[in-house]
Short mmCIF file of C-alpha atoms in Angstrom, two decimals:
data_model
loop_
_atom_site.label_atom_id
_atom_site.label_comp_id
_atom_site.label_asym_id
_atom_site.label_seq_id
_atom_site.Cartn_x
_atom_site.Cartn_y
_atom_site.Cartn_z
CA MET S 520 45.89 -39.62 16.16
CA SER S 521 42.61 -40.64 15.41
CA SER S 522 40.91 -39.63 12.68
CA LEU S 523 37.40 -39.00 10.96
CA TYR S 524 34.92 -41.72 11.34
CA PHE S 525 31.02 -40.63 10.64
CA GLY S 526 29.91 -44.40 10.42
CA ASP S 527 28.52 -43.17 13.89
CA VAL S 528 26.20 -40.82 12.47
CA PHE S 529 24.93 -42.86 10.29
CA LYS S 530 24.22 -45.48 12.54
CA ASN S 531 22.04 -42.51 14.33
CA ALA S 532 20.77 -41.09 11.22
CA ASP S 533 17.33 -41.69 12.11
CA VAL S 534 18.03 -39.33 15.90
CA LEU S 535 19.41 -36.89 13.99
CA LEU S 536 16.74 -37.08 10.88
CA ARG S 537 14.26 -36.78 13.73
CA GLY S 538 15.80 -33.34 15.08
CA LEU S 539 15.69 -32.49 11.88
CA GLY S 540 11.52 -33.11 11.19
CA ILE S 541 11.00 -31.35 15.38
CA THR S 542 12.99 -28.12 14.19
CA PHE S 543 10.98 -28.26 11.14
CA LEU S 544 7.75 -28.73 13.27
CA ILE S 545 9.12 -25.91 15.93
CA SER S 546 9.72 -22.94 12.80
CA VAL S 547 6.89 -23.50 11.36
CA GLY S 548 4.78 -23.52 14.50
CA SER S 549 6.96 -20.08 15.94
CA LEU S 550 6.46 -18.84 12.15
CA VAL S 551 2.80 -19.08 12.03
CA LEU S 552 2.54 -17.77 16.00
CA GLY S 553 4.51 -14.94 14.81
CA LEU S 554 3.03 -14.22 12.04
CA ILE S 555 -0.69 -14.21 14.20
CA ILE S 556 0.79 -11.81 16.87
CA ALA S 557 2.74 -10.30 14.68
CA LEU S 558 -0.25 -7.81 12.43
CA PRO S 559 -2.22 -7.29 15.12
CA VAL S 560 0.75 -5.92 16.89
CA ALA S 561 1.87 -3.72 14.03
CA PHE S 562 -1.92 -2.23 13.43
CA MET S 563 -1.58 -1.47 17.15
CA ARG S 564 1.92 0.07 17.27
CA ASN S 565 0.69 2.28 14.32
CA SER S 566 -2.29 3.52 16.21
CA ARG S 567 -3.15 7.28 17.24
CA SER S 568 -4.85 5.63 20.34
CA GLY S 569 -1.88 5.16 23.06
CA LEU S 570 -4.27 2.67 24.83
CA LEU S 571 -3.26 -0.04 22.10
CA ARG S 572 0.05 1.72 21.37
CA PHE S 573 1.44 1.37 25.10
CA PRO S 574 0.85 -2.34 25.13
CA SER S 575 1.97 -3.40 21.87
CA SER S 576 5.30 -1.23 22.48
CA LEU S 577 5.49 -2.91 25.79
CA TYR S 578 5.65 -6.42 24.01
CA VAL S 579 7.56 -5.31 21.47
CA GLU S 580 10.05 -4.16 23.37
CA PHE S 581 10.88 -7.15 25.65
CA PHE S 582 11.07 -9.28 23.24
CA ARG S 583 13.37 -7.45 21.95
CA ASN S 584 15.29 -5.98 24.56
CA THR S 585 16.49 -9.16 26.53
CA PRO S 586 18.03 -12.68 24.87
CA LEU S 587 15.63 -15.16 23.59
CA LEU S 588 17.72 -18.16 25.71
CA ALA S 589 16.35 -15.88 28.53
CA GLN S 590 12.96 -15.86 27.79
CA LEU S 591 12.95 -19.81 27.07
CA PHE S 592 13.74 -20.09 30.39
CA PHE S 593 11.72 -17.90 31.35
CA PHE S 594 8.64 -19.84 29.80
CA PHE S 595 10.01 -23.43 30.08
CA TYR S 596 10.49 -23.45 33.88
CA GLY S 597 8.84 -20.52 34.70
CA LEU S 598 4.93 -22.08 33.76
CA PRO S 599 5.09 -24.88 35.84
CA GLU S 600 5.12 -22.84 39.10
CA LEU S 601 2.26 -21.21 37.52
CA GLY S 602 0.95 -24.69 37.79
CA ILE S 603 0.96 -24.95 34.03
CA ASN S 604 2.68 -27.80 32.85
CA THR S 605 3.70 -28.61 28.69
CA ASN S 606 6.38 -29.99 27.19
CA ALA S 607 9.19 -28.74 25.66
CA ILE S 608 8.14 -27.89 22.03
CA VAL S 609 5.31 -26.82 22.62
CA VAL S 610 7.16 -24.42 24.86
CA ALA S 611 10.13 -23.49 22.11
CA ILE S 612 6.82 -22.88 19.88
CA ILE S 613 5.55 -19.96 22.20
CA ALA S 614 8.74 -18.69 23.27
CA ILE S 615 10.22 -18.53 19.60
CA GLY S 616 7.13 -17.08 18.24
CA LEU S 617 6.77 -14.30 20.58
CA ASN S 618 10.07 -13.67 20.21
CA THR S 619 9.81 -13.67 15.99
CA GLY S 620 6.09 -11.56 16.43
CA ALA S 621 7.98 -9.09 18.19
CA TYR S 622 10.31 -8.37 15.05
CA ASN S 623 7.76 -9.17 12.58
CA SER S 624 5.61 -6.74 13.69
CA GLU S 625 8.29 -3.88 12.88
CA VAL S 626 8.52 -5.08 9.75
CA ILE S 627 5.32 -5.67 8.88
CA ARG S 628 4.25 -1.87 10.63
CA ALA S 629 7.40 -0.49 8.34
CA GLY S 630 5.26 -2.43 5.08
CA LEU S 631 2.37 -0.44 6.22
CA LEU S 632 3.91 3.15 6.73
CA SER S 633 5.87 2.88 3.59
CA VAL S 634 2.18 2.20 1.77
CA ASP S 635 2.23 6.14 -0.41
CA LYS S 636 -0.95 8.34 0.67
CA GLY S 637 -2.06 8.68 -2.62
CA LEU S 638 -3.03 4.94 -3.31
CA ILE S 639 -5.36 5.02 0.13
CA ASP S 640 -6.36 8.90 -1.16
CA ALA S 641 -7.72 6.86 -4.79
CA SER S 642 -9.01 3.94 -3.15
CA TYR S 643 -11.37 6.31 -0.54
CA ALA S 644 -11.90 8.59 -3.81
CA LEU S 645 -13.61 5.03 -4.91
CA GLY S 646 -15.20 5.12 -2.33
CA MET S 647 -13.92 2.32 -0.26
CA SER S 648 -14.67 2.31 3.61
CA PRO S 649 -11.44 1.94 5.73
CA LEU S 650 -12.07 -1.27 5.67
CA GLN S 651 -11.45 -1.91 2.66
CA SER S 652 -8.99 0.65 1.68
CA THR S 653 -7.17 -1.69 4.61
CA VAL S 654 -7.92 -4.61 2.88
CA TYR S 655 -7.60 -4.67 -0.90
CA VAL S 656 -4.89 -1.77 -0.98
CA VAL S 657 -2.85 -1.16 1.90
CA LEU S 658 -1.84 -5.37 3.21
CA PRO S 659 -1.43 -6.95 -0.02
CA ASN S 660 0.88 -3.61 -0.78
CA ALA S 661 2.33 -3.63 2.87
CA PHE S 662 3.05 -7.15 2.30
CA ARG S 663 4.50 -6.47 -0.81
CA VAL S 664 7.62 -4.64 0.56
CA ALA S 665 7.82 -6.83 3.76
CA PHE S 666 8.20 -9.74 2.14
CA LYS S 667 11.58 -10.74 2.59
CA PRO S 668 13.10 -8.44 5.11
CA LEU S 669 10.33 -11.57 6.50
CA SER S 670 11.70 -13.69 5.08
CA SER S 671 14.60 -13.05 6.19
CA THR S 672 13.81 -13.18 9.99
CA PHE S 673 12.27 -16.33 9.11
CA ILE S 674 15.39 -17.93 8.46
CA ASN S 675 17.09 -16.36 11.62
CA MET S 676 14.17 -17.61 13.24
CA VAL S 677 14.98 -20.82 12.57
CA LEU S 678 18.59 -21.07 13.28
CA GLY S 679 17.67 -19.19 16.63
CA THR S 680 15.30 -22.88 17.31
CA SER S 681 18.48 -24.12 17.99
CA THR S 682 18.25 -22.55 21.62
CA ALA S 683 15.08 -24.87 21.83
CA ALA S 684 17.83 -27.46 23.12
CA SER S 685 18.89 -25.75 25.98
CA VAL S 686 15.14 -26.54 27.37
CA THR S 687 15.37 -30.93 26.39
CA ALA S 688 13.35 -30.00 23.31
CA ASN S 689 14.52 -32.76 21.07
CA GLU S 690 15.01 -30.86 18.03
CA LEU S 691 18.50 -30.97 15.86
CA MET S 692 20.88 -29.11 17.72
CA ASN S 693 19.55 -30.81 21.32
CA SER S 694 20.05 -34.78 19.07
CA ALA S 695 22.70 -33.20 17.88
CA VAL S 696 24.55 -32.58 21.82
CA VAL S 697 22.94 -36.18 22.95
CA LEU S 698 24.55 -38.08 20.60
CA ALA S 699 28.15 -36.47 20.23
CA GLY S 700 27.53 -37.30 24.64
CA ASN S 701 27.17 -40.85 23.61
CA VAL S 702 29.28 -41.85 20.84
CA PHE S 703 32.58 -38.87 21.17
CA ARG S 704 32.78 -37.82 17.61
CA PRO S 705 31.67 -34.02 17.68
CA PHE S 706 33.49 -32.87 14.49
CA GLU S 707 31.43 -35.06 12.52
CA ILE S 708 27.81 -34.69 14.18
CA TYR S 709 28.58 -30.61 14.63
CA SER S 710 29.95 -30.47 10.93
CA THR S 711 27.30 -33.00 10.29
CA ILE S 712 23.74 -31.01 11.68
CA PHE S 713 25.85 -27.89 9.74
CA VAL S 714 24.61 -29.55 6.51
CA GLY S 715 21.00 -30.29 7.66
CA TYR S 716 19.83 -26.65 9.77
CA CYS S 717 21.58 -25.58 5.82
CA LEU S 718 19.51 -27.48 3.90
CA LEU S 719 16.44 -26.21 5.90
CA THR S 720 17.47 -22.71 5.54
CA PHE S 721 18.04 -22.76 1.57
CA THR S 722 15.30 -24.56 0.98
CA LEU S 723 13.62 -21.91 2.73
CA SER S 724 15.30 -19.11 1.20
CA PHE S 725 15.01 -20.84 -2.12
CA ILE S 726 10.83 -21.04 -1.67
CA ALA S 727 11.42 -17.31 -0.55
CA LYS S 728 13.01 -15.91 -4.26
CA PHE S 729 10.82 -18.33 -5.77
CA ALA S 730 7.53 -16.61 -4.68
CA ASP S 731 8.65 -13.26 -4.08
CA TYR S 732 9.79 -13.24 -8.06
CA HIS S 733 6.11 -14.47 -9.12
CA LEU S 734 3.82 -13.38 -6.40
CA ILE S 735 5.66 -9.75 -6.04
CA SER S 736 8.80 -8.94 -8.89
CA LYS S 737 7.46 -10.20 -11.89
CA HIS S 738 5.43 -7.29 -11.51
CA GLY S 739 7.03 -4.65 -11.43
CA LYS S 740 10.68 -4.34 -9.55
CA MET S 741 12.34 -5.70 -12.88
CA LYS S 742 11.21 -2.59 -14.64
CA ASN S 743 12.76 -0.48 -12.20
CA ALA S 744 16.00 -2.54 -12.24
CA LEU S 745 16.30 -2.54 -15.88
CA LYS S 746 16.02 1.55 -15.07
CA SER S 747 18.77 1.48 -12.74
CA SER S 748 21.28 -0.52 -14.94
CA VAL S 749 20.23 1.63 -17.82
CA GLY S 750 21.25 4.44 -15.94
CA VAL S 751 24.55 2.93 -14.67
CA SER S 752 25.71 2.34 -18.36
CA GLY S 753 24.45 5.62 -19.63
CA MET F 867 -29.36 22.87 -11.78
CA ALA F 868 -25.96 23.61 -9.09
CA VAL F 869 -24.39 19.90 -8.73
CA ILE F 870 -21.81 21.24 -5.78
CA ASP F 871 -22.65 23.90 -4.32
CA ILE F 872 -20.02 25.32 -1.86
CA LYS F 873 -21.28 27.80 0.94
CA ASN F 874 -18.30 29.73 2.88
CA VAL F 875 -16.24 27.62 2.95
CA THR F 876 -12.73 27.32 5.11
CA LYS F 877 -10.15 25.49 4.88
CA LYS F 878 -7.08 25.29 7.52
CA PHE F 879 -4.28 23.37 7.91
CA GLY F 880 -2.95 24.31 11.41
CA ASP F 881 -2.78 28.05 11.32
CA ASN F 882 -2.29 28.09 7.93
CA THR F 883 -5.72 29.17 5.74
CA VAL F 884 -5.93 27.75 2.88
CA LEU F 885 -9.44 28.65 1.09
CA ASN F 886 -10.67 31.68 3.05
CA ASN F 887 -14.22 31.65 2.84
CA ILE F 888 -15.07 30.20 -0.44
CA THR F 889 -18.72 30.36 -2.07
CA LEU F 890 -19.97 29.27 -5.31
CA GLU F 891 -21.82 26.90 -7.09
CA LEU F 892 -20.17 24.35 -9.88
CA ASN F 893 -23.34 23.90 -12.81
CA ASP F 894 -23.25 20.16 -15.19
CA GLU F 895 -20.96 21.41 -16.89
CA ILE F 896 -16.70 21.57 -17.70
CA SER F 897 -15.33 24.32 -15.20
CA ALA F 898 -11.39 24.90 -15.31
CA ILE F 899 -9.59 26.02 -12.00
CA LEU F 900 -6.52 28.08 -12.19
CA GLY F 901 -4.08 29.45 -10.58
CA PRO F 902 -0.90 29.63 -9.21
CA SER F 903 0.81 26.90 -7.11
CA GLY F 904 0.03 27.24 -3.89
CA SER F 905 -3.35 29.37 -4.19
CA GLY F 906 -5.53 25.92 -2.58
CA LYS F 907 -6.43 24.39 -5.95
CA SER F 908 -6.36 21.31 -5.09
CA THR F 909 -7.06 21.16 -1.44
CA MET F 910 -10.53 22.60 -2.85
CA LEU F 911 -10.53 19.91 -5.23
CA ARG F 912 -9.95 17.03 -2.47
CA CYS F 913 -12.92 19.03 -0.41
CA ILE F 914 -15.14 18.30 -2.72
CA ASN F 915 -15.04 14.47 -2.30
CA GLY F 916 -13.95 14.79 1.42
CA LEU F 917 -10.86 12.93 1.11
CA GLU F 918 -10.28 16.58 3.35
CA PRO F 919 -12.01 17.97 5.85
CA ILE F 920 -13.44 21.80 6.38
CA GLN F 921 -13.49 23.44 9.01
CA GLN F 922 -16.16 26.39 7.92
CA GLY F 923 -19.32 26.09 5.79
CA ASP F 924 -20.75 23.46 4.09
CA ILE F 925 -20.42 21.76 0.47
CA LEU F 926 -23.13 20.15 -1.17
CA VAL F 927 -22.69 17.70 -3.39
CA ASP F 928 -25.59 16.73 -5.74
CA GLY F 929 -27.46 18.03 -2.35
CA VAL F 930 -25.52 15.66 0.07
CA SER F 931 -23.42 17.44 2.31
CA VAL F 932 -19.22 16.34 2.93
CA LYS F 933 -19.75 17.65 7.10
CA THR F 934 -21.63 13.93 7.38
CA ARG F 935 -19.12 11.42 7.63
CA SER F 936 -21.88 8.94 6.97
CA ASN F 937 -22.40 10.64 3.79
CA LEU F 938 -18.74 10.71 2.27
CA ARG F 939 -19.09 7.58 0.48
CA ARG F 940 -21.94 8.00 -1.46
CA ILE F 941 -20.39 11.31 -2.29
CA ARG F 942 -17.47 9.43 -3.43
CA LYS F 943 -19.73 7.43 -5.80
CA THR F 944 -21.13 10.65 -7.44
CA CYS F 945 -17.38 12.06 -7.57
CA GLY F 946 -14.76 10.30 -9.53
CA MET F 947 -11.08 11.64 -9.01
CA VAL F 948 -7.80 11.06 -10.85
CA PHE F 949 -4.94 12.43 -9.67
CA GLN F 950 -1.54 14.33 -10.90
CA GLN F 951 0.58 10.64 -9.63
CA PHE F 952 -1.97 8.59 -10.51
CA ASN F 953 -2.47 6.43 -8.34
CA LEU F 954 -3.02 3.09 -9.51
CA PHE F 955 -2.77 0.00 -6.97
CA PRO F 956 0.78 -0.99 -7.81
CA ASN F 957 -0.42 -5.41 -6.60
CA LEU F 958 -3.13 -5.42 -9.25
CA ASP F 959 -3.27 -5.50 -12.81
CA VAL F 960 -4.56 -3.14 -15.13
CA ILE F 961 -8.32 -4.68 -15.56
CA GLN F 962 -7.96 -5.54 -11.28
CA ASN F 963 -7.25 -1.58 -11.05
CA VAL F 964 -10.53 -1.25 -12.82
CA THR F 965 -12.78 -3.85 -12.10
CA LEU F 966 -12.05 -3.74 -8.24
CA SER F 967 -14.48 -1.27 -7.11
CA PRO F 968 -17.44 -1.96 -9.12
CA ILE F 969 -17.14 -5.58 -8.00
CA LYS F 970 -16.44 -4.73 -4.23
CA ILE F 971 -18.26 -1.55 -3.94
CA LEU F 972 -20.78 -1.50 -6.43
CA GLY F 973 -21.11 -5.31 -5.99
CA GLN F 974 -21.22 -5.53 -9.81
CA LYS F 975 -20.66 -9.45 -11.41
CA ARG F 976 -16.63 -9.88 -12.10
CA ALA F 977 -17.89 -10.56 -15.88
CA SER F 978 -19.98 -7.52 -15.68
CA ALA F 979 -17.41 -5.42 -14.72
CA GLU F 980 -14.68 -6.92 -16.90
CA LYS F 981 -16.62 -6.15 -19.93
CA HIS F 982 -17.92 -2.47 -18.73
CA ALA F 983 -13.72 -2.27 -18.36
CA HIS F 984 -12.83 -3.59 -21.67
CA SER F 985 -14.73 -0.97 -23.02
CA LEU F 986 -13.26 1.22 -21.14
CA LEU F 987 -10.36 0.88 -21.72
CA GLU F 988 -11.12 0.78 -25.36
CA LYS F 989 -12.12 4.38 -24.95
CA VAL F 990 -9.00 4.84 -23.42
CA GLY F 991 -6.89 3.27 -25.96
CA LEU F 992 -4.81 0.69 -24.03
CA LEU F 993 -7.23 -2.66 -23.77
CA GLU F 994 -3.82 -4.59 -25.42
CA LYS F 995 -2.53 -3.63 -21.70
CA ALA F 996 -5.86 -5.04 -19.50
CA ARG F 997 -3.10 -7.87 -17.91
CA HIS F 998 -0.02 -5.57 -17.32
CA TYR F 999 0.77 -4.12 -14.29
CA PRO F 1000 1.28 -0.57 -13.52
CA ALA F 1001 5.06 -0.48 -13.15
CA GLN F 1002 5.08 -2.00 -16.47
CA LEU F 1003 3.01 1.52 -18.62
CA SER F 1004 4.37 4.91 -18.86
CA GLY F 1005 3.20 7.39 -17.06
CA GLY F 1006 0.98 8.40 -19.25
CA GLN F 1007 -0.28 5.20 -19.92
CA GLN F 1008 -0.61 5.06 -16.10
CA GLN F 1009 -2.97 8.57 -16.05
CA ARG F 1010 -5.13 7.17 -19.14
CA VAL F 1011 -5.79 3.70 -16.97
CA ALA F 1012 -6.17 5.83 -13.98
CA ILE F 1013 -9.41 8.22 -16.12
CA ALA F 1014 -10.79 4.26 -16.70
CA ARG F 1015 -10.77 3.26 -13.51
CA ALA F 1016 -12.34 6.27 -12.25
CA LEU F 1017 -15.21 6.21 -15.40
CA ALA F 1018 -15.56 2.74 -14.24
CA MET F 1019 -17.94 3.67 -10.89
CA ASN F 1020 -20.70 5.67 -13.21
CA PRO F 1021 -19.91 8.79 -11.82
CA LYS F 1022 -22.29 12.14 -12.00
CA ILE F 1023 -18.60 14.14 -11.79
CA LEU F 1024 -15.34 13.47 -13.10
CA LEU F 1025 -13.00 15.67 -10.74
CA LEU F 1026 -9.41 15.87 -12.41
CA ASP F 1027 -6.00 17.69 -10.36
CA GLU F 1028 -3.33 18.38 -12.65
CA VAL F 1029 -3.87 15.16 -14.11
CA THR F 1030 -1.22 16.11 -17.06
CA SER F 1031 1.30 17.82 -14.34
CA ALA F 1032 3.84 14.32 -14.00
CA LEU F 1033 3.85 13.97 -18.05
CA ASP F 1034 6.04 15.41 -20.71
CA PRO F 1035 4.18 16.64 -23.15
CA GLU F 1036 3.72 13.93 -26.02
CA MET F 1037 1.60 11.83 -22.73
CA THR F 1038 -0.16 14.78 -22.25
CA ALA F 1039 -1.46 14.43 -25.62
CA ASP F 1040 -2.29 12.16 -25.55
CA VAL F 1041 -4.55 12.07 -22.05
CA LEU F 1042 -6.17 15.45 -22.97
CA LYS F 1043 -7.48 13.40 -26.39
CA ILE F 1044 -9.50 11.24 -23.94
CA LEU F 1045 -10.28 14.30 -21.55
CA GLU F 1046 -11.33 15.98 -24.64
CA SER F 1047 -13.92 13.47 -26.16
CA LEU F 1048 -14.57 12.72 -22.58
CA ALA F 1049 -15.71 16.39 -22.56
CA GLY F 1050 -18.09 15.96 -26.04
CA GLU F 1051 -20.12 13.64 -24.82
CA GLY F 1052 -21.27 15.76 -22.30
CA THR F 1053 -19.17 14.62 -19.10
CA THR F 1054 -19.21 16.86 -15.89
CA MET F 1055 -16.08 18.10 -15.29
CA ILE F 1056 -14.13 19.58 -12.93
CA MET F 1057 -10.43 20.82 -13.40
CA VAL F 1058 -7.22 21.91 -11.46
CA THR F 1059 -5.06 22.72 -14.19
CA HIS F 1060 -2.19 24.14 -15.60
CA GLU F 1061 -3.14 23.48 -19.77
CA ILE F 1062 -4.21 26.98 -19.96
CA SER F 1063 -4.66 26.38 -23.54
CA PHE F 1064 -6.47 23.18 -23.11
CA ALA F 1065 -8.81 24.74 -20.37
CA ARG F 1066 -9.53 27.49 -22.95
CA ARG F 1067 -10.07 25.26 -25.24
CA VAL F 1068 -12.94 22.76 -23.50
CA SER F 1069 -14.18 24.56 -20.46
CA LYS F 1070 -17.27 26.63 -20.79
CA ARG F 1071 -16.42 28.62 -17.19
CA ILE F 1072 -13.35 30.02 -15.65
CA LEU F 1073 -12.15 30.23 -11.61
CA PHE F 1074 -9.33 31.75 -10.88
CA ILE F 1075 -7.94 30.82 -7.58
CA ASP F 1076 -5.57 33.44 -5.45
CA GLN F 1077 -4.39 32.71 -2.02
CA GLY F 1078 -7.33 31.19 -1.30
CA SER F 1079 -9.64 32.81 -2.66
CA ILE F 1080 -11.75 33.53 -6.15
CA ALA F 1081 -10.29 36.29 -7.42
CA ALA F 1082 -12.33 35.30 -10.85
CA ASP F 1083 -15.33 32.99 -11.99
CA MET F 1084 -16.20 33.74 -15.87
CA PRO F 1085 -17.18 31.89 -18.54
CA THR F 1086 -14.30 31.28 -20.36
CA ASP F 1087 -13.78 33.73 -23.15
CA ALA F 1088 -14.48 36.45 -21.57
CA PHE F 1089 -11.73 35.22 -18.57
CA PHE F 1090 -9.00 35.04 -21.74
CA SER F 1091 -10.01 38.59 -22.89
CA VAL F 1092 -10.68 40.43 -19.24
CA ASP F 1093 -8.89 43.74 -18.47
CA ASP F 1094 -7.20 42.38 -15.17
CA GLN F 1095 -3.95 42.95 -13.88
CA ARG F 1096 -3.46 40.14 -11.87
CA ILE F 1097 -4.73 37.90 -14.30
CA GLN F 1098 -2.84 39.18 -16.94
CA LYS F 1099 0.17 38.71 -15.49
CA PHE F 1100 -0.72 34.91 -14.61
CA LEU F 1101 -1.49 34.23 -17.66
CA GLN F 1102 1.63 35.88 -19.13
CA HIS F 1103 3.53 33.67 -17.06
CA VAL F 1104 2.25 30.37 -17.55
CA GLY F 1105 2.30 31.16 -21.55
#
């Protein structure tokens, strides 16, 4: 029986760290793409016009009802067939960005719907145009509601970037697979990348909680929390 | 001269007629709109600044018609509005709530908008809460901020939609005190209210709405002594 040996992991730390860096790159790229897509899609899905609603619904339903892995393969092997040649990391950002954009748009849409009609009335009564009302009142308040669920879909998405390993993007998961094949230390290598993923997600959720407290909760939710706790003890 | 001219207005929600062929002129004074719940009081107020579209007739605010959509922003600058549920913007602190529209819509400089806001907050007794957020204030305080927010746009007319209905008696008294001092300064107000004694004290004219029609329109003193069964019954029930 062999014993655990982490020497090969340390010797190849640079490979794993580069993989972690690329995982981070794909995550940030997909996040940005996902948010850029999600906002207009959320407005289109809430629109009264069927012409806007139909394509946006098609997009959301397609990406939420098919596997991410299949979407990745489709873009990675399908695009070159159309003469579009691009590298695995870019394909991963596009596929994962489109996928997370579909989920994000639903979260943002729910945030938009949650904005109290009274606030919109008040903005109009103060003389705002529909665009001003949207920019100054609806969006900031929708964002307050959507922030927490968005940060949780983001963390899910970070873990989902590991699927990019299967289309040759040399991110953390892929680096681990290659390394495990070379040095035959799967237990040590995969347990090491668990730590890598945890470091990434813990950092992100800490940043999200910090931002949520300082930008949002500090200004109001505290009081409600206090009220309900008084209610329970009283 | 009439500041608000309501001509043959009918308002429906689907098949339900809420306002039925209403015609009246409101002047530069304080008018109170009374009536049972569901009689169309609030709807009438919301039609005046175009928050609710009307199906028939016309309303002129300062000579400008609500029927033309492009007029609405002008009308809403003429009419400030305060709501039953306060409707402060929860993402902004008190001073930002009060200065948002003066800065973004009237194009005022931040410094002068804040100076004006400070004097308004002083008037409603909440200067020390300028940097608080709405959720950190009581209902009565929020409503006083909402009054300051409406006044910050220098409206000619103040529309008050049951502004004390969501408040307990003590907070109600705080808000009414401010409205009374505004009344003393000659602010034109049109208020929908269930505070009968307050309406009696400050308004010059009472409009009694019942089932979407104006059932009575008379000077305040006359209203409270009129020999009308429907009005007497209403007054008995609201105390």
